[in-house]
Tab-separated table of C-alpha atoms in Angstrom:
chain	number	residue	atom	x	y	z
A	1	UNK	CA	-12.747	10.813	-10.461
A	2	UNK	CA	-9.533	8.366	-10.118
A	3	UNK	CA	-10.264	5.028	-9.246
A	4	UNK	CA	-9.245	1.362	-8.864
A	5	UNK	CA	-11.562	-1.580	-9.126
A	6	UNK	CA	-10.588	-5.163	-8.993
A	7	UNK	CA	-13.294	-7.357	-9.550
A	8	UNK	CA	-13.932	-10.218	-7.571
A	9	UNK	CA	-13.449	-9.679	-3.849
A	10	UNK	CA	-12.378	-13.403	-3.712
A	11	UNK	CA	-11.112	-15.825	-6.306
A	12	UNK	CA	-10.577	-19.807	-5.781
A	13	UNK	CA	-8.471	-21.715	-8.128
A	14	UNK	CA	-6.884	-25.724	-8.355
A	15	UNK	CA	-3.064	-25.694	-7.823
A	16	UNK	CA	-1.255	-25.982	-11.106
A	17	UNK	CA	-4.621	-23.802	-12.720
A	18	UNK	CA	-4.088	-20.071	-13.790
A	19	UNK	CA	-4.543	-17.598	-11.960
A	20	UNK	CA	-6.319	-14.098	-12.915
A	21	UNK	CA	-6.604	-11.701	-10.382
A	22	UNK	CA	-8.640	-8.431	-12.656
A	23	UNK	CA	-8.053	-4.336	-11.955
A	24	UNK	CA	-9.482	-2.065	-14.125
A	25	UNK	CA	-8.355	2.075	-12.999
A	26	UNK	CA	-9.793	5.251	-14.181
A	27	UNK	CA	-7.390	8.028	-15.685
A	28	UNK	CA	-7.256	10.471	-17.921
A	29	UNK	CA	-3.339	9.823	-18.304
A	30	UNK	CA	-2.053	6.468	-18.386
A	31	UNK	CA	-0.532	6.053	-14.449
A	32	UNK	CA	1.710	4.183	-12.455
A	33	UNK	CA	0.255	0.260	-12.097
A	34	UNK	CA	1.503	-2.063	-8.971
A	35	UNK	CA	0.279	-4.839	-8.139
A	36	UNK	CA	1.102	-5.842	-4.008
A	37	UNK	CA	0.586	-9.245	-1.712
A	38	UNK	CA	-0.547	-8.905	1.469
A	39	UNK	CA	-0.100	-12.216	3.733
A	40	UNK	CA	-1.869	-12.334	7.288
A	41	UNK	CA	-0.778	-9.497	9.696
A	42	UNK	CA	2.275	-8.496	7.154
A	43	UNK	CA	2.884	-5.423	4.856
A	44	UNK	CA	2.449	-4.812	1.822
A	45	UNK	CA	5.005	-6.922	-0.790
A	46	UNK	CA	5.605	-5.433	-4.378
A	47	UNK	CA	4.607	-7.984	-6.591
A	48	UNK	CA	5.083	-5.616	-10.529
A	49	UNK	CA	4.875	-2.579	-11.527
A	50	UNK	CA	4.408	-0.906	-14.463
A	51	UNK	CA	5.659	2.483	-15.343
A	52	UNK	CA	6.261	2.908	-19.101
A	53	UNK	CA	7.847	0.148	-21.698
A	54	UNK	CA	6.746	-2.654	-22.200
A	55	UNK	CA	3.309	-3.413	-21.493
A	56	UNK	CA	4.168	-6.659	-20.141
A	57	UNK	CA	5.525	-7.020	-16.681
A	58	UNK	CA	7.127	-9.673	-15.358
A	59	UNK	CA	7.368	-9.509	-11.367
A	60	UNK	CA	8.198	-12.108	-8.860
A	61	UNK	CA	7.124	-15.521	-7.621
A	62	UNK	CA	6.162	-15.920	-11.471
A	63	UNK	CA	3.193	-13.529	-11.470
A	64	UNK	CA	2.915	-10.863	-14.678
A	65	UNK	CA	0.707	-8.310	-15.653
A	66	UNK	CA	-0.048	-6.271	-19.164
A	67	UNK	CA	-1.180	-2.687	-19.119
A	68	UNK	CA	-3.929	-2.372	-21.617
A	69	UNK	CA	-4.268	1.257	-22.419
A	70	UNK	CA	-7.338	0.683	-24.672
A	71	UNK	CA	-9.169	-1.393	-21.802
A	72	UNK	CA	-7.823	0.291	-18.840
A	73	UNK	CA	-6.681	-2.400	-17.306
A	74	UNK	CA	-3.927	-4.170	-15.253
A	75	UNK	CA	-4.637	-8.061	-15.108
A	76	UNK	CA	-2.613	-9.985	-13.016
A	77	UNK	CA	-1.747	-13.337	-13.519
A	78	UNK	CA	0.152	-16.460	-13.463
A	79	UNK	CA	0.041	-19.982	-15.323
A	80	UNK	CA	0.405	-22.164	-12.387
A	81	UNK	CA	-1.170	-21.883	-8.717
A	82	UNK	CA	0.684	-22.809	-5.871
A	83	UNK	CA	-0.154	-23.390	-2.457
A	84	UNK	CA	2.287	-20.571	-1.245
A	85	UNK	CA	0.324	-18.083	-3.368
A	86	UNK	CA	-3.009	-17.991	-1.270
A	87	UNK	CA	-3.083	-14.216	0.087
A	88	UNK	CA	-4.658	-10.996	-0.695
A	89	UNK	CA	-3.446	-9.026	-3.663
A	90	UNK	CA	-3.564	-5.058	-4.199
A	91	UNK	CA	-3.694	-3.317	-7.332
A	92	UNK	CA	-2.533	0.248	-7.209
A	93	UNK	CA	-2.045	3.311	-9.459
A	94	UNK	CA	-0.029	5.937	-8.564
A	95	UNK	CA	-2.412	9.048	-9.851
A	96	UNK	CA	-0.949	12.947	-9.971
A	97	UNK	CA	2.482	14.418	-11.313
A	98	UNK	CA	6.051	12.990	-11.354
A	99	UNK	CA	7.664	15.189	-8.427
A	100	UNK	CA	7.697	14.094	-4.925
A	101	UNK	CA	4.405	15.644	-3.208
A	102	UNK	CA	2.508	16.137	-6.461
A	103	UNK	CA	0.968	12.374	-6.561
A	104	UNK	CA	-0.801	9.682	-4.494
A	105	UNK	CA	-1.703	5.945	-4.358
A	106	UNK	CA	-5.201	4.699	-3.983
A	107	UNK	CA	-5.795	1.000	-3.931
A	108	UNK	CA	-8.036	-1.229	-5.083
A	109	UNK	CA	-10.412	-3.012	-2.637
A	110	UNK	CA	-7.998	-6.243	-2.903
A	111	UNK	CA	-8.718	-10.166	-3.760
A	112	UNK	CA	-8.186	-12.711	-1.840
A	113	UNK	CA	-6.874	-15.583	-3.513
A	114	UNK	CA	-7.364	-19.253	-2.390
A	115	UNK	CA	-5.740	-22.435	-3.550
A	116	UNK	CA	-7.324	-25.393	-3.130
A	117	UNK	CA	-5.237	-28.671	-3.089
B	1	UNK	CA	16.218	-5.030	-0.432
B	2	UNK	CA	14.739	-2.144	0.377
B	3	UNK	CA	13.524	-2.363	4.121
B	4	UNK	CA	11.282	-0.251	5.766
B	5	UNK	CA	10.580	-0.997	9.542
B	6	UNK	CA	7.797	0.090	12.199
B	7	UNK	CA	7.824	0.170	15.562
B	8	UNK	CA	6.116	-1.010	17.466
B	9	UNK	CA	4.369	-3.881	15.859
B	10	UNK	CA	1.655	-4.095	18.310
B	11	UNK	CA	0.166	-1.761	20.930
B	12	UNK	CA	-2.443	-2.078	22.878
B	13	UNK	CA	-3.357	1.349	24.974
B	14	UNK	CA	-6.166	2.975	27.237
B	15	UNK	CA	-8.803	4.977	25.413
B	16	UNK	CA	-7.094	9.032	25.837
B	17	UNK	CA	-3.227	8.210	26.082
B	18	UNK	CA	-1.676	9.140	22.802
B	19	UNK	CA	0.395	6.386	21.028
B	20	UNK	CA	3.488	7.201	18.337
B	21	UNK	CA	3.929	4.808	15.769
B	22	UNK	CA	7.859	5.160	14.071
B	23	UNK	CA	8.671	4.749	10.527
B	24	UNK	CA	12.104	4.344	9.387
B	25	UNK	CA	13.855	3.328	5.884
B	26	UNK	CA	16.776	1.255	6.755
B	27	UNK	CA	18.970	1.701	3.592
B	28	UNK	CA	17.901	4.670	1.787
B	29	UNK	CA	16.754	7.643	1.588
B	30	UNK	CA	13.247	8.389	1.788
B	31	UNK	CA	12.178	11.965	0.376
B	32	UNK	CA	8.194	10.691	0.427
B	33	UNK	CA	6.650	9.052	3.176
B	34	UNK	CA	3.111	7.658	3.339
B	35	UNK	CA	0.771	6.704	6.084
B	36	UNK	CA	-1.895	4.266	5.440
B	37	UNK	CA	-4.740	2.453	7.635
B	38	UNK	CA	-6.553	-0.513	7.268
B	39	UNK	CA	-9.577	-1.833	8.182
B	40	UNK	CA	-10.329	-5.664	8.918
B	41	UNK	CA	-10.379	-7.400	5.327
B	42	UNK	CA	-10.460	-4.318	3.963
B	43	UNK	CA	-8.318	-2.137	1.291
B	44	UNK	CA	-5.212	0.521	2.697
B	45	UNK	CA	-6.936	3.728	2.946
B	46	UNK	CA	-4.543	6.748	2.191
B	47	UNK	CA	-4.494	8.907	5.549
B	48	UNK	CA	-0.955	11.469	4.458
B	49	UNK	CA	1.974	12.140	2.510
B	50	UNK	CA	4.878	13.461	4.333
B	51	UNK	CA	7.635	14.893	2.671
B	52	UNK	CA	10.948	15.807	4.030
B	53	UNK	CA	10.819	19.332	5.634
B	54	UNK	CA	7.707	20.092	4.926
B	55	UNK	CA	4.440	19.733	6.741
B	56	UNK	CA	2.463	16.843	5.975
B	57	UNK	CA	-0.880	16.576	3.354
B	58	UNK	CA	-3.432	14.720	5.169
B	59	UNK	CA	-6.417	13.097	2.830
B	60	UNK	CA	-10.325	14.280	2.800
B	61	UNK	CA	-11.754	13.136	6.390
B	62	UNK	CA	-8.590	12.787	8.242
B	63	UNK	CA	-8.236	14.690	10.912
B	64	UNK	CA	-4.450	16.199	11.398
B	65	UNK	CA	-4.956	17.276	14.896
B	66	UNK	CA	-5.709	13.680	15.766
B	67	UNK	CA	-3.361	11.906	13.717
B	68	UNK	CA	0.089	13.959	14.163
B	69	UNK	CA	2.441	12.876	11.127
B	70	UNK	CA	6.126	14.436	11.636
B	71	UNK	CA	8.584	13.308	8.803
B	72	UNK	CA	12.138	14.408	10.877
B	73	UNK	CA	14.470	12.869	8.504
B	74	UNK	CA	14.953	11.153	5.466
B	75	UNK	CA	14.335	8.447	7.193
B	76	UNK	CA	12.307	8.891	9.784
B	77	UNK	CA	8.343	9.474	10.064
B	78	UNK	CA	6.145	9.052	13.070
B	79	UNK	CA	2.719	8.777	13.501
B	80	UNK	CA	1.087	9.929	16.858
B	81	UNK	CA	-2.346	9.626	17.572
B	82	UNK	CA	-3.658	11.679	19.903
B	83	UNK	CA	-6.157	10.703	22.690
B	84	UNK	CA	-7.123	7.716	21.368
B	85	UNK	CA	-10.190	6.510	21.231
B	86	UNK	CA	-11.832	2.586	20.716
B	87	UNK	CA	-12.384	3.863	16.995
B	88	UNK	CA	-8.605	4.068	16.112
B	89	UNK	CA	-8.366	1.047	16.987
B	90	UNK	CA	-7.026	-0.473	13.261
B	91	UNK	CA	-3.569	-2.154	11.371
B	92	UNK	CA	-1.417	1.060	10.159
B	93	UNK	CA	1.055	0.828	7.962
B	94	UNK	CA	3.914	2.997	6.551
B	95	UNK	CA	5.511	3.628	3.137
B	96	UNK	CA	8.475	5.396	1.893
B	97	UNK	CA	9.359	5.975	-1.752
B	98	UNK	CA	13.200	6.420	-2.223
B	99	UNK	CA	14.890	9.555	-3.689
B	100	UNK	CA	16.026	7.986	-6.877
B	101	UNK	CA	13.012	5.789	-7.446
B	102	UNK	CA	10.078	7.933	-6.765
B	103	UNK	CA	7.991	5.555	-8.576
B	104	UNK	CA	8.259	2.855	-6.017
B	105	UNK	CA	7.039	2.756	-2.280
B	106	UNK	CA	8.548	0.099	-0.014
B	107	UNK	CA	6.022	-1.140	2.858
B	108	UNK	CA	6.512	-1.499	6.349
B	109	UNK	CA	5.501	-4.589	8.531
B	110	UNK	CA	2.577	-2.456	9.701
B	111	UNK	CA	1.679	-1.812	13.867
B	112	UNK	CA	-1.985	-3.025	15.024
B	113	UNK	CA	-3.291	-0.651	17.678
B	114	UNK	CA	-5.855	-2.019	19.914
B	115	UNK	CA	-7.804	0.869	22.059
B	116	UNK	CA	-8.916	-0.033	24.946
């Protein structure tokens, strides 16, 4: 069955340490990767993606991600914690075909990152 | 930017009145539209996909008679739900994937219903 799993339901780190936020998908076909922020009472923001390439992503706010076929995995993260980046993070994988109506998301549980001063 | 807007952003309703929930893309076309809920702390949980002229396909456990997706436009879905009940009561938020960048959804703010 497809599936998302992002390990750790919460994650703490210093500002200025790195930040790893872990997804790990099941697939038989390597899929569409996204990684979204969620702040309080908002929508959902697109961090990355990753459709085909390069298996390293850069995205905004300094975050990146590499798609590790071998591991199927999706690790998000960024050298240096701010303040501004407490929130919860999504991953995502966009499962099914390439034509509109032939695929879906499912997201992972989320993370919710906290950045201690 | 993309931008994708709901409306409202909050409702609160009595339990049996039926409450529509709008979706539009501002600047572009949307030939995919998705409708998501979400629990308290919890992940989005895929209720339908709506595509443009056709009728929508609602996810395993959602009930389509209660939760009334029309996609009108290209950029335009509601959600209705139907004699609502305390249960409904959750954060719902919208999607839309543009014509020429399928791969990507754009979010909307989301609308918290509160039943009553």
């Amino acid at each position: 069955a497809q599936s998302v799993t992002q390990l750790g339901s919460h994650v703490s780190v210093s500002e200025g340490a790195l930040v790893l936020l872990r997804c790990n998908y099941s697939s038989s076909v390597p899929p569409y990767l996204f990684w979204y922020v969620q702040y309080p009472n908002q929508g959902l923001q697109l961090l990355l993606k990753y459709t085909t390439g390069a298996t390293l992503v850069k995205g905004i706010n300094g975050f990146e991600a590499e798609f590790k076929k071998s591991e199927t995995s999706f690790h998000l993260t960024k050298p240096s914690a701010h303040m501004s980046d407490a929130a919860e993070y999504f991953c995502a994988v966009r499962f099914g075909g390439y034509t509109s109506g032939t695929y879906k998301y499912i997201f992972g549980t989320g993370t919710r990152l906290k950045v201690l001063a | 930017g993309a931008v994708v807007s709901q409306h409202p952003s909050w409702v609160i309703c009595k339990s049996g009145t039926s409450v529509k929930i709008e979706c539009r893309s501002l600047d572009f076309q949307a030939t995919t539209m998705f409708w998501y809920r979400q629990f308290p702390k919890q992940s989005l949980m895929l209720m339908a996909t709506s595509n443009e002229g056709s009728k929508a396909t609602y996810e395993q456990g959602v009930e389509k008679d209660k939760f009334l997706i029309n996609h009108a436009s290209l950029t335009l879905s509601t959600l209705t739900v139907t004699s609502a009940h305390p249960e409904d009561s959750s954060f719902y938020i919208c999607s839309a994937s543009p014509r020429d960048l399928q791969e990507t959804q754009y979010f909307g703010p989301g609308t918290r219903l509160l039943v009553l």
